[in-house]
Amino acid sequence: MQRPVLVTGSSSGIGLATVALLAERGVSVFATVRSAADAERLAALQGVEPVLCDVRSDDDVARLRVAIDERGAGLWGLVNNAGVGQVGHLTGESQQDMRDVFDINVFGAHRVTNAVVDLLLESGGRIVNMSSISGTLSSAQMGIYSMSKHALEAYTDSLWAQLREPGVHVCAVVPGNFQSLIATNFVQRVPKRDGASEWLRNAYEPGADLSRSQFPPADAVAEACHHALFDPNPHRRYLVTPDADEALTTLRQAAMELLQLNRAASHPRSHEELHALLDEMTTLMHEQEEPGDTGAVVGPTVDAPGASK
Ligand SMILES: NC(=O)c1ccc[n+]([C@@H]2O[C@H](COP(=O)([O-])OP(=O)(O)OC[C@H]3O[C@@H](n4cnc5c(N)ncnc54)[C@H](OP(=O)(O)O)[C@@H]3O)[C@@H](O)[C@H]2O)c1
């Protein structure tokens, strides 16, 4: 019997693409959605069990756990994908705006993780957090969203450090821009507000194009999730972008932060020492991601419900 994977926010975009890919490859999936219509749509996919769950609700998350327990097959993986976008200048946004986004993008991931972590510890399984290039990049237009994804990055690293030893691998998938309903859902969720940007002003106009059709479908992100869930040597971060420019912009920002930290440091490193540091970190990263016999995860299949790997 195969231990299933749980994917939150499966009604559209990256979550739907991930569930579809997993189902196509014979993985059994619990897919959370928030409407009966979405549940019905997902139930048509082989091996997919839709579960109604708003990740802001403790009661919903408790019911999700009951559904997993009722199956009796434990859990191999969790993809914390449910999330919302937010556009607007920070000075024009309230603490409630921040709470609303954090309640889904950060606390939602924490709520679901805590509800199932014992099952993942039992299986020695995987946690995949759906971050974003906004977990590295910050912009004037997307402060709250960037804050939430930076928080999810720190959450991922802290959880990785905590769960590494008992054998659960935690990673972040870091997408750039892909097709999804994130813009449509933002405009539906957040009442019309005056524009901090042209995009925001236009977004509420009748007939506004919120389709994100200029970006590719989220298949590459789903593929990264599959690798993170099932490869014997999963990575810590998967930067998945539609083009080289988005990847480079993200890496440039990460490099800039390194240089900013060093520039006014009380004990700065020379240019040469920074190069040597990168070499040292490359070695360390390979050791962490390819731990060999000591830490390699065996796989998601079990002989009987509840049995350990
Ligand atoms: N698309 C991109 O370019 C991109 C880039 C970087 C990161 N991401 C991240 O990818 C994830 C998925 O976003 P997406 O772009 O695929 O957007 P999407 O099409 O809007 O999908 C978001 C999913 O999250 C669900 N969701 C929203 N609020 C929820 C809540 N309170 N409880 C449970 N589920 C909730 C939505 O369900 P409903 O349909 O019920 O609202 C939907 O299934 C997000 O974490 C997002 O930040 C996306």
Tab-separated table of N, CA and C and ligand atoms in Angstrom, residues 9-15 32 34 38 53-56 81-84 104-105 130-133 145 149 175-182 185 212, ligand 1:
chain	number	residue	atom	x	y	z
A	9	GLY	N	-4.820	23.603	-1.084
A	9	GLY	CA	-5.072	24.607	-2.128
A	9	GLY	C	-5.006	24.006	-3.519
A	10	SER	N	-5.859	22.995	-3.750
A	10	SER	CA	-5.738	22.201	-4.983
A	10	SER	C	-6.743	22.571	-6.064
A	11	SER	N	-7.494	23.635	-5.871
A	11	SER	CA	-8.577	23.926	-6.819
A	11	SER	C	-8.086	24.509	-8.133
A	12	SER	N	-6.923	25.146	-8.134
A	12	SER	CA	-6.452	25.818	-9.352
A	12	SER	C	-4.931	25.966	-9.323
A	13	GLY	N	-4.399	26.512	-10.388
A	13	GLY	CA	-2.984	26.911	-10.446
A	13	GLY	C	-1.999	25.811	-10.081
A	14	ILE	N	-1.045	26.170	-9.243
A	14	ILE	CA	0.062	25.268	-8.905
A	14	ILE	C	-0.436	24.031	-8.147
A	15	GLY	N	-1.383	24.229	-7.239
A	15	GLY	CA	-1.903	23.092	-6.467
A	15	GLY	C	-2.572	22.076	-7.373
A	32	THR	N	-6.862	19.304	-0.752
A	32	THR	CA	-7.832	20.183	-0.085
A	32	THR	C	-8.358	21.243	-1.050
A	34	ARG	N	-12.014	24.233	-1.213
A	34	ARG	CA	-12.954	24.931	-0.318
A	34	ARG	C	-14.379	24.941	-0.838
A	38	ASP	N	-15.414	22.288	-6.587
A	38	ASP	CA	-14.011	21.913	-6.790
A	38	ASP	C	-13.770	20.476	-6.331
A	53	CYS	N	-11.356	22.052	3.160
A	53	CYS	CA	-10.539	22.578	4.256
A	53	CYS	C	-10.094	24.006	3.966
A	54	ASP	N	-10.489	24.902	4.863
A	54	ASP	CA	-9.937	26.253	4.866
A	54	ASP	C	-8.788	26.231	5.865
A	55	VAL	N	-7.586	26.535	5.400
A	55	VAL	CA	-6.412	26.383	6.280
A	55	VAL	C	-6.386	27.405	7.420
A	56	ARG	N	-7.338	28.353	7.411
A	56	ARG	CA	-7.444	29.290	8.541
A	56	ARG	C	-8.239	28.697	9.697
A	81	ASN	N	0.640	24.317	-0.063
A	81	ASN	CA	0.560	25.153	-1.265
A	81	ASN	C	-0.464	26.289	-1.131
A	82	ALA	N	-1.512	26.086	-0.329
A	82	ALA	CA	-2.593	27.090	-0.248
A	82	ALA	C	-1.999	28.471	0.036
A	83	GLY	N	-2.404	29.438	-0.744
A	83	GLY	CA	-1.852	30.772	-0.548
A	83	GLY	C	-2.626	31.808	-1.338
A	84	VAL	N	-2.423	33.059	-0.948
A	84	VAL	CA	-3.075	34.169	-1.649
A	84	VAL	C	-2.051	35.249	-1.968
A	104	ILE	N	-3.233	32.745	6.059
A	104	ILE	CA	-3.258	31.692	5.036
A	104	ILE	C	-1.824	31.262	4.681
A	105	ASN	N	-1.016	32.212	4.253
A	105	ASN	CA	0.294	31.868	3.674
A	105	ASN	C	1.293	31.328	4.688
A	130	MET	N	5.293	25.848	-0.374
A	130	MET	CA	5.246	26.605	-1.625
A	130	MET	C	5.606	28.060	-1.323
A	131	SER	N	6.866	28.354	-1.519
A	131	SER	CA	7.359	29.707	-1.301
A	131	SER	C	7.151	30.509	-2.592
A	132	SER	N	8.089	31.347	-2.917
A	132	SER	CA	7.979	32.213	-4.098
A	132	SER	C	9.302	32.941	-4.269
A	133	ILE	N	9.546	33.454	-5.462
A	133	ILE	CA	10.698	34.346	-5.597
A	133	ILE	C	10.499	35.577	-4.701
A	145	TYR	N	2.769	40.420	0.716
A	145	TYR	CA	3.012	39.106	0.108
A	145	TYR	C	4.475	38.695	0.322
A	149	LYS	N	6.065	35.435	2.355
A	149	LYS	CA	6.907	34.400	1.738
A	149	LYS	C	8.298	34.379	2.385
A	175	PRO	N	8.687	29.260	-6.787
A	175	PRO	CA	8.307	29.565	-8.171
A	175	PRO	C	8.443	31.046	-8.514
A	176	GLY	N	8.717	31.277	-9.786
A	176	GLY	CA	8.536	32.602	-10.358
A	176	GLY	C	7.094	32.713	-10.818
A	177	ASN	N	6.859	33.388	-11.938
A	177	ASN	CA	5.481	33.630	-12.387
A	177	ASN	C	4.949	32.515	-13.284
A	178	PHE	N	3.841	31.922	-12.852
A	178	PHE	CA	3.175	30.886	-13.645
A	178	PHE	C	1.679	31.173	-13.686
A	179	GLN	N	1.040	30.539	-14.667
A	179	GLN	CA	-0.417	30.703	-14.803
A	179	GLN	C	-1.121	30.193	-13.554
A	180	SER	N	-2.090	30.948	-13.089
A	180	SER	CA	-2.927	30.507	-11.965
A	180	SER	C	-4.040	31.535	-11.793
A	181	LEU	N	-4.859	31.307	-10.784
A	181	LEU	CA	-5.941	32.265	-10.503
A	181	LEU	C	-5.562	33.246	-9.403
A	182	ILE	N	-4.259	33.369	-9.119
A	182	ILE	CA	-3.844	34.173	-7.962
A	182	ILE	C	-4.287	35.638	-8.099
A	185	ASN	N	-8.204	35.760	-7.895
A	185	ASN	CA	-8.646	35.536	-6.514
A	185	ASN	C	-8.335	36.727	-5.612
A	212	ARG	N	-3.236	35.923	-16.389
A	212	ARG	CA	-1.813	35.532	-16.332
A	212	ARG	C	-1.459	34.580	-17.489
B	1	LIG	N1	1.342	31.410	-9.686
B	1	LIG	C1	2.501	31.940	-9.415
B	1	LIG	O1	3.104	32.540	-10.285
B	1	LIG	C2	3.117	31.758	-8.060
B	1	LIG	C3	4.452	32.172	-7.910
B	1	LIG	C4	5.057	31.987	-6.686
B	1	LIG	C5	4.373	31.382	-5.655
B	1	LIG	N2	3.087	31.013	-5.814
B	1	LIG	C6	2.419	30.370	-4.683
B	1	LIG	O2	1.777	29.193	-5.134
B	1	LIG	C7	0.682	28.880	-4.282
B	1	LIG	C8	-0.533	28.607	-5.139
B	1	LIG	O3	-0.906	29.812	-5.778
B	1	LIG	P1	-1.439	29.880	-7.269
B	1	LIG	O4	-0.617	30.873	-7.966
B	1	LIG	O5	-1.594	28.543	-7.832
B	1	LIG	O6	-2.837	30.620	-7.027
B	1	LIG	P2	-4.358	30.133	-7.129
B	1	LIG	O7	-4.645	29.600	-8.468
B	1	LIG	O8	-5.126	31.287	-6.624
B	1	LIG	O9	-4.417	28.942	-6.083
B	1	LIG	C9	-4.416	29.186	-4.701
B	1	LIG	C10	-5.010	27.989	-3.993
B	1	LIG	O10	-4.979	28.265	-2.577
B	1	LIG	C11	-6.302	28.064	-2.087
B	1	LIG	N3	-6.606	28.888	-0.923
B	1	LIG	C12	-6.676	30.231	-0.829
B	1	LIG	N4	-7.048	30.590	0.399
B	1	LIG	C13	-7.213	29.440	1.108
B	1	LIG	C14	-7.603	29.140	2.424
B	1	LIG	N5	-7.904	30.101	3.318
B	1	LIG	N6	-7.683	27.844	2.807
B	1	LIG	C15	-7.393	26.853	1.931
B	1	LIG	N7	-7.045	27.069	0.659
B	1	LIG	C16	-6.941	28.355	0.254
B	1	LIG	C17	-7.219	28.411	-3.236
B	1	LIG	O11	-8.494	27.852	-2.995
B	1	LIG	P3	-9.853	28.587	-3.465
B	1	LIG	O12	-10.005	28.273	-4.930
B	1	LIG	O13	-10.900	27.954	-2.633
B	1	LIG	O14	-9.683	30.045	-3.193
B	1	LIG	C18	-6.466	27.754	-4.389
B	1	LIG	O15	-6.712	26.378	-4.399
B	1	LIG	C19	0.543	30.065	-3.342
B	1	LIG	O16	1.154	29.758	-2.096
B	1	LIG	C20	1.294	31.166	-4.052
B	1	LIG	O17	1.791	32.134	-3.168
B	1	LIG	C21	2.432	31.189	-7.002
